[in-house]
Each structure stands twice: as C-alpha cells, then as structure tokens.
PDB file of C-alpha atoms in Angstrom:
ATOM      1  CA  MET M  26     -56.314 137.706-115.409  1.00  0.00           C
ATOM      2  CA  THR M  27     -55.326 134.101-114.824  1.00  0.00           C
ATOM      3  CA  ASP M  28     -53.450 132.999-111.724  1.00  0.00           C
ATOM      4  CA  THR M  29     -50.246 133.065-113.811  1.00  0.00           C
ATOM      5  CA  PRO M  30     -49.485 136.693-114.694  1.00  0.00           C
ATOM      6  CA  TYR M  31     -47.315 135.804-117.692  1.00  0.00           C
ATOM      7  CA  SER M  32     -47.262 133.645-120.807  1.00  0.00           C
ATOM      8  CA  GLU M  33     -44.308 131.415-121.692  1.00  0.00           C
ATOM      9  CA  SER M  34     -42.727 130.745-125.088  1.00  0.00           C
ATOM     10  CA  TRP M  35     -39.657 129.044-126.480  1.00  0.00           C
ATOM     11  CA  LEU M  36     -38.351 131.198-129.312  1.00  0.00           C
ATOM     12  CA  ALA M  37     -35.591 130.606-131.859  1.00  0.00           C
ATOM     13  CA  GLY M  38     -32.852 133.222-131.556  1.00  0.00           C
ATOM     14  CA  PRO M  39     -29.309 133.872-132.805  1.00  0.00           C
ATOM     15  CA  ARG M  40     -26.852 131.035-133.427  1.00  0.00           C
ATOM     16  CA  ASN M  41     -29.559 128.367-133.475  1.00  0.00           C
ATOM     17  CA  THR M  42     -30.303 128.933-129.798  1.00  0.00           C
ATOM     18  CA  ILE M  43     -33.778 128.403-128.387  1.00  0.00           C
ATOM     19  CA  PHE M  44     -34.610 130.904-125.634  1.00  0.00           C
ATOM     20  CA  TYR M  45     -37.055 130.538-122.775  1.00  0.00           C
ATOM     21  CA  THR M  46     -39.127 133.741-122.715  1.00  0.00           C
ATOM     22  CA  ARG M  47     -41.940 135.263-120.711  1.00  0.00           C
ATOM     23  CA  ARG M  48     -44.350 138.040-121.563  1.00  0.00           C
ATOM     24  CA  TYR M  49     -46.457 139.977-119.068  1.00  0.00           C
ATOM     25  CA  THR M  50     -49.380 141.401-121.033  1.00  0.00           C
ATOM     26  CA  PRO M  51     -51.824 144.044-119.745  1.00  0.00           C
ATOM     27  CA  THR M  52     -55.545 143.427-120.085  1.00  0.00           C
ATOM     28  CA  SER M  53     -55.910 146.664-122.072  1.00  0.00           C
ATOM     29  CA  THR M  54     -53.859 147.964-125.004  1.00  0.00           C
ATOM     30  CA  PRO M  55     -50.244 148.391-123.792  1.00  0.00           C
ATOM     31  CA  LYS M  56     -49.031 151.951-123.467  1.00  0.00           C
ATOM     32  CA  ALA M  57     -45.375 150.859-123.427  1.00  0.00           C
ATOM     33  CA  LEU M  58     -43.149 147.831-123.866  1.00  0.00           C
ATOM     34  CA  LEU M  59     -40.267 146.861-121.566  1.00  0.00           C
ATOM     35  CA  VAL M  60     -37.536 144.422-122.634  1.00  0.00           C
ATOM     36  CA  PHE M  61     -35.603 143.125-119.619  1.00  0.00           C
ATOM     37  CA  MET M  62     -32.197 141.398-119.305  1.00  0.00           C
ATOM     38  CA  HIS M  63     -31.394 139.619-116.011  1.00  0.00           C
ATOM     39  CA  GLY M  64     -28.103 139.379-114.135  1.00  0.00           C
ATOM     40  CA  PHE M  65     -25.222 136.925-113.831  1.00  0.00           C
ATOM     41  CA  ILE M  66     -25.930 133.265-112.883  1.00  0.00           C
ATOM     42  CA  GLU M  67     -29.641 133.927-112.393  1.00  0.00           C
ATOM     43  CA  HIS M  68     -32.890 133.745-114.354  1.00  0.00           C
ATOM     44  CA  ILE M  69     -36.177 135.555-114.943  1.00  0.00           C
ATOM     45  CA  GLY M  70     -38.051 133.423-112.433  1.00  0.00           C
ATOM     46  CA  ARG M  71     -36.437 135.574-109.747  1.00  0.00           C
ATOM     47  CA  TYR M  72     -38.483 138.570-110.955  1.00  0.00           C
ATOM     48  CA  GLU M  73     -41.981 137.128-110.628  1.00  0.00           C
ATOM     49  CA  HIS M  74     -42.794 139.688-107.927  1.00  0.00           C
ATOM     50  CA  VAL M  75     -41.535 142.596-110.022  1.00  0.00           C
ATOM     51  CA  PHE M  76     -43.250 142.523-113.395  1.00  0.00           C
ATOM     52  CA  PRO M  77     -46.922 142.116-112.444  1.00  0.00           C
ATOM     53  CA  SER M  78     -46.770 145.730-111.245  1.00  0.00           C
ATOM     54  CA  TRP M  79     -45.600 146.819-114.696  1.00  0.00           C
ATOM     55  CA  ARG M  80     -48.378 144.828-116.353  1.00  0.00           C
ATOM     56  CA  ASP M  81     -50.979 146.292-114.010  1.00  0.00           C
ATOM     57  CA  ARG M  82     -49.844 149.789-115.050  1.00  0.00           C
ATOM     58  CA  GLY M  83     -50.431 148.992-118.713  1.00  0.00           C
ATOM     59  CA  ILE M  84     -46.847 148.146-119.661  1.00  0.00           C
ATOM     60  CA  SER M  85     -46.093 144.927-121.515  1.00  0.00           C
ATOM     61  CA  VAL M  86     -42.914 143.157-120.387  1.00  0.00           C
ATOM     62  CA  PHE M  87     -40.833 140.789-122.513  1.00  0.00           C
ATOM     63  CA  THR M  88     -37.994 138.965-120.798  1.00  0.00           C
ATOM     64  CA  LEU M  89     -35.912 135.841-121.249  1.00  0.00           C
ATOM     65  CA  ASP M  90     -33.418 133.521-119.640  1.00  0.00           C
ATOM     66  CA  GLN M  91     -30.219 134.704-121.269  1.00  0.00           C
ATOM     67  CA  ARG M  92     -27.910 132.457-123.262  1.00  0.00           C
ATOM     68  CA  GLY M  93     -26.067 130.179-120.831  1.00  0.00           C
ATOM     69  CA  PHE M  94     -28.447 130.747-117.921  1.00  0.00           C
ATOM     70  CA  GLY M  95     -31.745 129.581-116.475  1.00  0.00           C
ATOM     71  CA  ARG M  96     -33.976 127.318-118.484  1.00  0.00           C
ATOM     72  CA  THR M  97     -32.359 128.404-121.753  1.00  0.00           C
ATOM     73  CA  ALA M  98     -29.265 126.542-120.563  1.00  0.00           C
ATOM     74  CA  GLU M  99     -30.790 123.893-118.309  1.00  0.00           C
ATOM     75  CA  ASP M 100     -34.171 122.771-119.644  1.00  0.00           C
ATOM     76  CA  LYS M 101     -33.695 119.137-120.690  1.00  0.00           C
ATOM     77  CA  GLN M 102     -36.601 119.149-123.130  1.00  0.00           C
ATOM     78  CA  HIS M 103     -36.165 122.483-124.899  1.00  0.00           C
ATOM     79  CA  ARG M 104     -32.596 123.715-124.546  1.00  0.00           C
ATOM     80  CA  SER M 105     -30.430 123.871-127.633  1.00  0.00           C
ATOM     81  CA  LYS M 106     -27.813 121.220-128.250  1.00  0.00           C
ATOM     82  CA  ASP M 107     -24.960 123.710-127.946  1.00  0.00           C
ATOM     83  CA  SER M 108     -26.259 125.362-124.771  1.00  0.00           C
ATOM     84  CA  SER M 109     -24.629 124.833-121.394  1.00  0.00           C
ATOM     85  CA  TYR M 110     -24.544 126.730-118.133  1.00  0.00           C
ATOM     86  CA  GLY M 111     -22.446 129.902-118.176  1.00  0.00           C
ATOM     87  CA  LYS M 112     -21.519 129.513-121.848  1.00  0.00           C
ATOM     88  CA  THR M 113     -21.859 132.912-123.516  1.00  0.00           C
ATOM     89  CA  SER M 114     -19.843 135.928-124.643  1.00  0.00           C
ATOM     90  CA  ASP M 115     -20.165 139.672-124.992  1.00  0.00           C
ATOM     91  CA  GLU M 116     -20.755 139.376-128.740  1.00  0.00           C
ATOM     92  CA  ASP M 117     -23.458 136.758-128.244  1.00  0.00           C
ATOM     93  CA  GLN M 118     -25.171 138.728-125.487  1.00  0.00           C
ATOM     94  CA  ALA M 119     -25.233 141.922-127.553  1.00  0.00           C
ATOM     95  CA  LYS M 120     -26.753 140.119-130.529  1.00  0.00           C
ATOM     96  CA  ASP M 121     -29.190 138.327-128.239  1.00  0.00           C
ATOM     97  CA  CYS M 122     -30.231 141.704-126.817  1.00  0.00           C
ATOM     98  CA  GLU M 123     -30.846 143.042-130.317  1.00  0.00           C
ATOM     99  CA  TRP M 124     -32.871 139.946-131.167  1.00  0.00           C
ATOM    100  CA  ALA M 125     -34.912 140.225-127.954  1.00  0.00           C
ATOM    101  CA  ILE M 126     -35.919 143.802-128.755  1.00  0.00           C
ATOM    102  CA  LYS M 127     -36.966 142.851-132.270  1.00  0.00           C
ATOM    103  CA  ALA M 128     -38.848 139.769-131.071  1.00  0.00           C
ATOM    104  CA  ALA M 129     -40.653 141.748-128.376  1.00  0.00           C
ATOM    105  CA  ARG M 130     -41.692 144.447-130.851  1.00  0.00           C
ATOM    106  CA  ILE M 131     -43.400 142.086-133.298  1.00  0.00           C
ATOM    107  CA  GLY M 132     -46.949 143.415-133.590  1.00  0.00           C
ATOM    108  CA  MET M 133     -46.037 146.317-131.279  1.00  0.00           C
ATOM    109  CA  ASP M 134     -44.050 148.602-133.580  1.00  0.00           C
ATOM    110  CA  SER M 135     -46.066 151.655-132.583  1.00  0.00           C
ATOM    111  CA  VAL M 136     -45.607 151.150-128.827  1.00  0.00           C
ATOM    112  CA  PRO M 137     -42.752 153.073-127.083  1.00  0.00           C
ATOM    113  CA  THR M 138     -40.045 150.534-126.201  1.00  0.00           C
ATOM    114  CA  PHE M 139     -37.746 150.657-123.187  1.00  0.00           C
ATOM    115  CA  LEU M 140     -34.721 148.453-122.470  1.00  0.00           C
ATOM    116  CA  MET M 141     -33.814 147.487-118.901  1.00  0.00           C
ATOM    117  CA  GLY M 142     -31.170 145.305-117.294  1.00  0.00           C
ATOM    118  CA  HIS M 143     -29.931 144.355-113.840  1.00  0.00           C
ATOM    119  CA  SER M 144     -26.278 143.816-112.821  1.00  0.00           C
ATOM    120  CA  MET M 145     -24.661 141.917-115.721  1.00  0.00           C
ATOM    121  CA  GLY M 146     -27.805 142.753-117.684  1.00  0.00           C
ATOM    122  CA  GLY M 147     -27.435 146.392-116.655  1.00  0.00           C
ATOM    123  CA  GLY M 148     -23.914 146.536-118.030  1.00  0.00           C
ATOM    124  CA  LEU M 149     -25.158 144.806-121.166  1.00  0.00           C
ATOM    125  CA  VAL M 150     -27.925 147.324-121.905  1.00  0.00           C
ATOM    126  CA  LEU M 151     -25.635 150.307-121.293  1.00  0.00           C
ATOM    127  CA  SER M 152     -23.041 148.823-123.624  1.00  0.00           C
ATOM    128  CA  PHE M 153     -25.613 147.824-126.241  1.00  0.00           C
ATOM    129  CA  ALA M 154     -27.062 151.331-126.464  1.00  0.00           C
ATOM    130  CA  SER M 155     -23.547 152.761-126.854  1.00  0.00           C
ATOM    131  CA  ARG M 156     -22.468 150.575-129.791  1.00  0.00           C
ATOM    132  CA  PRO M 157     -22.918 152.190-133.233  1.00  0.00           C
ATOM    133  CA  GLU M 158     -23.357 148.820-134.968  1.00  0.00           C
ATOM    134  CA  PHE M 159     -26.688 148.411-133.179  1.00  0.00           C
ATOM    135  CA  GLU M 160     -27.917 151.945-133.938  1.00  0.00           C
ATOM    136  CA  PRO M 161     -30.855 150.837-136.121  1.00  0.00           C
ATOM    137  CA  THR M 162     -32.285 148.894-133.161  1.00  0.00           C
ATOM    138  CA  VAL M 163     -31.221 151.414-130.519  1.00  0.00           C
ATOM    139  CA  SER M 164     -33.051 154.111-132.501  1.00  0.00           C
ATOM    140  CA  SER M 165     -36.310 152.257-131.774  1.00  0.00           C
ATOM    141  CA  LEU M 166     -35.830 152.720-128.003  1.00  0.00           C
ATOM    142  CA  SER M 167     -37.496 155.437-125.948  1.00  0.00           C
ATOM    143  CA  GLY M 168     -35.248 154.943-122.919  1.00  0.00           C
ATOM    144  CA  VAL M 169     -32.862 152.669-121.017  1.00  0.00           C
ATOM    145  CA  ILE M 170     -32.910 151.648-117.345  1.00  0.00           C
ATOM    146  CA  ALA M 171     -30.052 149.909-115.534  1.00  0.00           C
ATOM    147  CA  THR M 172     -30.220 148.722-111.925  1.00  0.00           C
ATOM    148  CA  SER M 173     -26.934 148.028-110.133  1.00  0.00           C
ATOM    149  CA  PRO M 174     -25.170 147.718-113.502  1.00  0.00           C
ATOM    150  CA  LEU M 175     -21.917 145.794-113.693  1.00  0.00           C
ATOM    151  CA  ILE M 176     -19.588 148.451-115.037  1.00  0.00           C
ATOM    152  CA  GLN M 177     -16.963 147.796-112.413  1.00  0.00           C
ATOM    153  CA  GLN M 178     -16.859 145.603-109.346  1.00  0.00           C
ATOM    154  CA  THR M 179     -17.021 147.431-106.036  1.00  0.00           C
ATOM    155  CA  HIS M 180     -13.749 145.714-105.168  1.00  0.00           C
ATOM    156  CA  PRO M 181     -12.125 145.140-108.581  1.00  0.00           C
ATOM    157  CA  THR M 182      -9.817 142.231-109.196  1.00  0.00           C
ATOM    158  CA  SER M 183      -6.252 143.351-109.829  1.00  0.00           C
ATOM    159  CA  PRO M 184      -5.389 143.638-113.550  1.00  0.00           C
ATOM    160  CA  LEU M 185      -2.422 141.378-112.850  1.00  0.00           C
ATOM    161  CA  LEU M 186      -4.786 138.683-111.586  1.00  0.00           C
ATOM    162  CA  ARG M 187      -7.312 139.246-114.368  1.00  0.00           C
ATOM    163  CA  ALA M 188      -4.730 139.005-117.142  1.00  0.00           C
ATOM    164  CA  PRO M 189      -4.153 135.227-116.985  1.00  0.00           C
ATOM    165  CA  GLY M 190      -7.893 134.577-117.078  1.00  0.00           C
ATOM    166  CA  GLY M 191      -8.247 136.868-120.069  1.00  0.00           C
ATOM    167  CA  LEU M 192      -5.514 135.015-121.922  1.00  0.00           C
ATOM    168  CA  MET M 193      -6.972 131.641-121.019  1.00  0.00           C
ATOM    169  CA  SER M 194     -10.387 132.754-122.284  1.00  0.00           C
ATOM    170  CA  HIS M 195      -8.896 132.863-125.783  1.00  0.00           C
ATOM    171  CA  VAL M 196      -7.319 129.425-125.468  1.00  0.00           C
ATOM    172  CA  LEU M 197     -10.094 127.634-123.569  1.00  0.00           C
ATOM    173  CA  PRO M 198     -13.146 129.916-123.893  1.00  0.00           C
ATOM    174  CA  ASN M 199     -15.654 127.271-122.807  1.00  0.00           C
ATOM    175  CA  MET M 200     -13.729 126.067-119.776  1.00  0.00           C
ATOM    176  CA  THR M 201     -16.068 126.375-116.768  1.00  0.00           C
ATOM    177  CA  ILE M 202     -14.730 127.771-113.497  1.00  0.00           C
ATOM    178  CA  PRO M 203     -16.332 128.593-110.123  1.00  0.00           C
ATOM    179  CA  ALA M 204     -17.937 132.048-109.973  1.00  0.00           C
ATOM    180  CA  PRO M 205     -19.480 132.472-106.519  1.00  0.00           C
ATOM    181  CA  VAL M 206     -21.496 135.515-105.498  1.00  0.00           C
ATOM    182  CA  LYS M 207     -21.872 135.994-101.736  1.00  0.00           C
ATOM    183  CA  ALA M 208     -25.589 135.714-101.078  1.00  0.00           C
ATOM    184  CA  ASP M 209     -25.506 137.922 -97.994  1.00  0.00           C
ATOM    185  CA  LEU M 210     -24.322 140.802-100.179  1.00  0.00           C
ATOM    186  CA  LEU M 211     -27.419 140.661-102.367  1.00  0.00           C
ATOM    187  CA  THR M 212     -30.065 142.055-100.016  1.00  0.00           C
ATOM    188  CA  HIS M 213     -30.879 142.746 -96.380  1.00  0.00           C
ATOM    189  CA  ASP M 214     -33.542 140.024 -96.641  1.00  0.00           C
ATOM    190  CA  ALA M 215     -32.060 136.823 -95.189  1.00  0.00           C
ATOM    191  CA  GLU M 216     -34.889 134.643 -96.526  1.00  0.00           C
ATOM    192  CA  CYS M 217     -34.418 135.974-100.042  1.00  0.00           C
ATOM    193  CA  ASN M 218     -30.681 135.323 -99.866  1.00  0.00           C
ATOM    194  CA  ALA M 219     -31.265 131.778 -98.590  1.00  0.00           C
ATOM    195  CA  ALA M 220     -33.701 131.116-101.445  1.00  0.00           C
ATOM    196  CA  TYR M 221     -31.049 132.290-103.898  1.00  0.00           C
ATOM    197  CA  LEU M 222     -28.617 129.671-102.590  1.00  0.00           C
ATOM    198  CA  LYS M 223     -31.253 126.925-102.871  1.00  0.00           C
ATOM    199  CA  ASP M 224     -32.451 127.917-106.348  1.00  0.00           C
ATOM    200  CA  PRO M 225     -31.728 125.003-108.741  1.00  0.00           C
ATOM    201  CA  LEU M 226     -31.357 127.424-111.668  1.00  0.00           C
ATOM    202  CA  VAL M 227     -28.684 129.452-109.861  1.00  0.00           C
ATOM    203  CA  LYS M 228     -25.322 127.788-110.364  1.00  0.00           C
ATOM    204  CA  GLU M 229     -22.177 129.545-109.227  1.00  0.00           C
ATOM    205  CA  LYS M 230     -20.088 128.851-112.299  1.00  0.00           C
ATOM    206  CA  ALA M 231     -19.480 130.189-115.784  1.00  0.00           C
ATOM    207  CA  THR M 232     -17.059 129.873-118.678  1.00  0.00           C
ATOM    208  CA  LEU M 233     -13.810 131.805-118.873  1.00  0.00           C
ATOM    209  CA  LYS M 234     -15.117 133.643-121.937  1.00  0.00           C
ATOM    210  CA  CYS M 235     -18.302 134.709-120.181  1.00  0.00           C
ATOM    211  CA  ILE M 236     -16.487 136.074-117.139  1.00  0.00           C
ATOM    212  CA  SER M 237     -13.629 137.725-119.028  1.00  0.00           C
ATOM    213  CA  ASP M 238     -15.957 139.401-121.519  1.00  0.00           C
ATOM    214  CA  MET M 239     -18.270 140.603-118.759  1.00  0.00           C
ATOM    215  CA  PHE M 240     -15.458 142.497-117.037  1.00  0.00           C
ATOM    216  CA  ASP M 241     -13.906 143.678-120.314  1.00  0.00           C
ATOM    217  CA  ARG M 242     -17.283 145.082-121.359  1.00  0.00           C
ATOM    218  CA  GLY M 243     -17.413 147.170-118.190  1.00  0.00           C
ATOM    219  CA  ASP M 244     -13.936 148.526-118.887  1.00  0.00           C
ATOM    220  CA  ALA M 245     -14.948 149.415-122.438  1.00  0.00           C
ATOM    221  CA  ILE M 246     -18.083 151.220-121.248  1.00  0.00           C
ATOM    222  CA  LEU M 247     -16.019 153.716-119.238  1.00  0.00           C
ATOM    223  CA  LYS M 248     -13.014 153.867-121.557  1.00  0.00           C
ATOM    224  CA  SER M 249     -14.645 154.460-124.919  1.00  0.00           C
ATOM    225  CA  GLN M 250     -18.214 153.252-125.433  1.00  0.00           C
ATOM    226  CA  TYR M 251     -19.761 156.042-123.379  1.00  0.00           C
ATOM    227  CA  LYS M 252     -18.723 158.465-126.145  1.00  0.00           C
ATOM    228  CA  SER M 253     -21.272 156.870-128.485  1.00  0.00           C
ATOM    229  CA  TRP M 254     -24.263 157.140-126.173  1.00  0.00           C
ATOM    230  CA  PRO M 255     -27.074 158.701-128.252  1.00  0.00           C
ATOM    231  CA  GLU M 256     -27.696 162.205-126.943  1.00  0.00           C
ATOM    232  CA  ARG M 257     -31.446 161.883-127.483  1.00  0.00           C
ATOM    233  CA  LEU M 258     -31.731 158.542-125.549  1.00  0.00           C
ATOM    234  CA  PRO M 259     -32.909 158.975-121.919  1.00  0.00           C
ATOM    235  CA  VAL M 260     -31.268 156.802-119.258  1.00  0.00           C
ATOM    236  CA  LEU M 261     -32.019 156.007-115.631  1.00  0.00           C
ATOM    237  CA  ILE M 262     -29.520 154.188-113.407  1.00  0.00           C
ATOM    238  CA  CYS M 263     -30.532 153.022-109.925  1.00  0.00           C
ATOM    239  CA  HIS M 264     -27.844 151.836-107.507  1.00  0.00           C
ATOM    240  CA  GLY M 265     -27.545 151.102-103.822  1.00  0.00           C
ATOM    241  CA  SER M 266     -24.896 153.114-101.981  1.00  0.00           C
ATOM    242  CA  ALA M 267     -23.890 150.003 -99.995  1.00  0.00           C
ATOM    243  CA  ASP M 268     -23.623 147.680-103.015  1.00  0.00           C
ATOM    244  CA  GLU M 269     -20.580 145.484-102.397  1.00  0.00           C
ATOM    245  CA  VAL M 270     -20.987 143.621-105.703  1.00  0.00           C
ATOM    246  CA  THR M 271     -21.122 146.300-108.416  1.00  0.00           C
ATOM    247  CA  SER M 272     -19.758 149.789-108.011  1.00  0.00           C
ATOM    248  CA  PRO M 273     -22.145 152.729-107.526  1.00  0.00           C
ATOM    249  CA  MET M 274     -19.159 155.008-108.150  1.00  0.00           C
ATOM    250  CA  ALA M 275     -18.774 153.517-111.627  1.00  0.00           C
ATOM    251  CA  SER M 276     -22.450 154.214-112.313  1.00  0.00           C
ATOM    252  CA  ASN M 277     -21.911 157.812-111.259  1.00  0.00           C
ATOM    253  CA  LEU M 278     -18.860 158.110-113.491  1.00  0.00           C
ATOM    254  CA  PHE M 279     -20.783 156.756-116.491  1.00  0.00           C
ATOM    255  CA  ILE M 280     -23.624 159.221-115.939  1.00  0.00           C
ATOM    256  CA  GLU M 281     -21.125 162.073-115.680  1.00  0.00           C
ATOM    257  CA  LYS M 282     -19.312 161.026-118.851  1.00  0.00           C
ATOM    258  CA  ILE M 283     -22.163 160.502-121.297  1.00  0.00           C
ATOM    259  CA  VAL M 284     -23.544 163.379-123.313  1.00  0.00           C
ATOM    260  CA  ALA M 285     -27.267 162.855-122.907  1.00  0.00           C
ATOM    261  CA  SER M 286     -29.979 165.451-122.642  1.00  0.00           C
ATOM    262  CA  ASP M 287     -31.945 163.305-120.180  1.00  0.00           C
ATOM    263  CA  LYS M 288     -29.943 161.281-117.664  1.00  0.00           C
ATOM    264  CA  LYS M 289     -30.468 160.406-114.020  1.00  0.00           C
ATOM    265  CA  LEU M 290     -28.608 158.479-111.333  1.00  0.00           C
ATOM    266  CA  SER M 291     -30.823 157.461-108.409  1.00  0.00           C
ATOM    267  CA  ILE M 292     -28.868 156.374-105.337  1.00  0.00           C
ATOM    268  CA  TYR M 293     -30.622 154.288-102.665  1.00  0.00           C
ATOM    269  CA  GLU M 294     -28.860 155.047 -99.409  1.00  0.00           C
ATOM    270  CA  GLY M 295     -27.798 151.852 -97.657  1.00  0.00           C
ATOM    271  CA  GLY M 296     -29.162 149.701-100.478  1.00  0.00           C
ATOM    272  CA  PHE M 297     -27.457 146.419-101.353  1.00  0.00           C
ATOM    273  CA  HIS M 298     -27.080 144.889-104.816  1.00  0.00           C
ATOM    274  CA  GLU M 299     -30.596 143.625-105.527  1.00  0.00           C
ATOM    275  CA  LEU M 300     -32.729 146.675-104.866  1.00  0.00           C
ATOM    276  CA  HIS M 301     -35.743 144.845-106.305  1.00  0.00           C
ATOM    277  CA  ASN M 302     -35.431 142.342-103.436  1.00  0.00           C
ATOM    278  CA  GLU M 303     -34.648 144.757-100.601  1.00  0.00           C
ATOM    279  CA  PRO M 304     -37.113 144.787 -97.660  1.00  0.00           C
ATOM    280  CA  ASN M 305     -38.676 147.673 -95.734  1.00  0.00           C
ATOM    281  CA  GLY M 306     -40.310 149.292 -98.735  1.00  0.00           C
ATOM    282  CA  VAL M 307     -37.179 149.596-100.850  1.00  0.00           C
ATOM    283  CA  LYS M 308     -38.208 147.152-103.589  1.00  0.00           C
ATOM    284  CA  GLU M 309     -41.597 148.829-103.855  1.00  0.00           C
ATOM    285  CA  LYS M 310     -39.892 152.211-104.120  1.00  0.00           C
ATOM    286  CA  LEU M 311     -37.594 150.958-106.878  1.00  0.00           C
ATOM    287  CA  ILE M 312     -40.404 149.388-108.893  1.00  0.00           C
ATOM    288  CA  GLU M 313     -42.471 152.562-108.591  1.00  0.00           C
ATOM    289  CA  GLU M 314     -39.550 154.785-109.598  1.00  0.00           C
ATOM    290  CA  CYS M 315     -38.800 152.744-112.709  1.00  0.00           C
ATOM    291  CA  ILE M 316     -42.438 152.512-113.814  1.00  0.00           C
ATOM    292  CA  SER M 317     -43.027 156.216-113.165  1.00  0.00           C
ATOM    293  CA  TRP M 318     -39.870 157.082-115.118  1.00  0.00           C
ATOM    294  CA  VAL M 319     -41.151 155.109-118.107  1.00  0.00           C
ATOM    295  CA  GLU M 320     -44.558 156.778-117.835  1.00  0.00           C
ATOM    296  CA  SER M 321     -42.911 160.200-117.736  1.00  0.00           C
ATOM    297  CA  HIS M 322     -41.172 159.414-121.031  1.00  0.00           C
ATOM    298  CA  LEU M 323     -44.282 158.444-122.946  1.00  0.00           C
ATOM    299  CA  PRO M 324     -45.675 160.774-125.595  1.00  0.00           C
ATOM    300  CA  SER M 325     -48.799 162.634-124.565  1.00  0.00           C
ATOM    301  CA  SER M 326     -50.784 160.509-126.997  1.00  0.00           C
ATOM    302  CA  THR M 327     -49.316 157.006-127.163  1.00  0.00           C
ATOM    303  CA  PRO M 328     -50.151 155.194-130.446  1.00  0.00           C
ATOM    304  CA  VAL M 329     -52.363 152.125-130.245  1.00  0.00           C
ATOM    305  CA  ALA M 330     -50.512 148.809-130.549  1.00  0.00           C
ATOM    306  CA  ARG M 331     -51.243 146.521-133.452  1.00  0.00           C
ATOM    307  CA  LEU M 332     -51.898 143.269-131.600  1.00  0.00           C
TER     308      LEU M 332
END
C-alpha cells in the first residue's frame, strides 16, 4: 500500500453537484463494500483513522463530503457553483445517498453492500432505508449501521421554539444561521475536541432548510417511517449512554419499533457522541464491533467483485 490509504475523486452527482469522494480499497478482492455518510458540519477527513481498519479486513469503503459540507462545499477549485456551506435539504441528502450507493457499486455489483452513517448521517441512513421510494436501491443493501444517529436531540428544542425556524425555512431556506456544537460533548479526548474547533472544514453554521429538515427527519423516523423498515434488512445501532448531543433513548425506541428479523442496539456505557474518537480503547472497540458485524452478515461464499 502507499502512504495514503485512500484514493480521491471528484464525481458528478445529483443537481449538477460535484462531490469530493474517497475510496479505501483492499489489496485483495473486496469481500464487502461500505458506503459511509458523515455527520453535521463535519467532513470525511475526520475519519482517516477509522477506515484503514476496514480496508485491512478486506472491505472497500466509499465515502464523500456531503452536499453543503467539507470540500464539496468549500473547495475553491472543484466545488459546484451552487454549493455553499450548510446548504442542503432532506430531499437532497436522500437522493445524494441513493447516488452514492450506486456510484460506489459500479464494477462491484456482486459484492455485499452495507450503508453506514454517523449522527446526522446516521439519521439519514435510517430514514433512507425506511422510504419506499428508494426501495430499488435499498434492496441492494445487506445491512445498515448507524452510530449515534440523530433521531432526536438528547435535550430537544421546544416545539414552540422550533416552529418559527420551520416556517422561516420555507420563506428563506438558504438563510445561514449559527449552529454550534459544544466540542467538549463530542468525546472524552480533549485533544480531539480541540482539533475539531481548529478544523478549517468545520464551520458552525448551516441554512435554515438544512437544520429544519434534519430535525423533521428525526421526527418522521419515529412517527411513521419506521413502519416501512424492510423486515429482511439487518441493522446495527451503536450509541453512547452519556451522549448529550443525540438521544440514545431515541435509538432504543427506533429499534423497539421496527419490525426487523435482525436488529441490534449496542450501548457503550459512559460513551459520548463520537464513539469513533473516544479514548481508552473505546474507538477500537467500536470499529471492531462494526467490522465484525459486517463480516457476520456476509454469505458463506462471497461472490468475486468485477473490478
């Protein structure tokens, strides 16, 4: 392998948007494919310590800076004309997720495909798999993983306070407002939290439409979308019990509500929001659990990829 464990590409996606993408490719024929969606106001560069382990276990990883975030929104040379930081919507994110799966599977149709997301991305993948309009793409998935998914906030904003923002999102959808996330609530690792605050691709702002849709999507997941979860689609949710950003109780409620033959909620006692950045062996435990879960859901004889 080269010193850089991934390859980079700029790919044309929905609504004339060019996406910054990375692929972690094993040296041997991949036994599985993982498509990953990152969280709110962050980017895939924050996962450089996570995905080499997947690659080394023979799993190809395709991931991207989502619409409105990271280099997709900020790269001066490659970003699309209409792109700006925090500018996205639930509809756009769902279609982008569908596109990402299809793009990742090019030349890998015979490889079992898994969809994973963290925080905002976790809520996105749970919603995506529950929406009948995406069934043709969802049917290609062998499983879904969500870490600390944003279904509900741990301390939800009052509906009375949310209502004006929701109304304004229809009038001024692209109006940008502050959207801070307290860094010390992310992990128990002070250095990691400090790096988050200094990261030039982390900007604590987003559009009204982005924020309103993100919370509305979580409401819809628990109110109605869970009913459409495919019974045959396995799901793993990992959540820290001490997450003060997204609610572990909401994850538990979702798991209880869906009718799925293979579902698991893994609670990390005392874990904060970013389990993949937690010290003292927690991040290693999370990475191992997720990889092992994927491996346990592979057919006994995985087809060879057409590369």
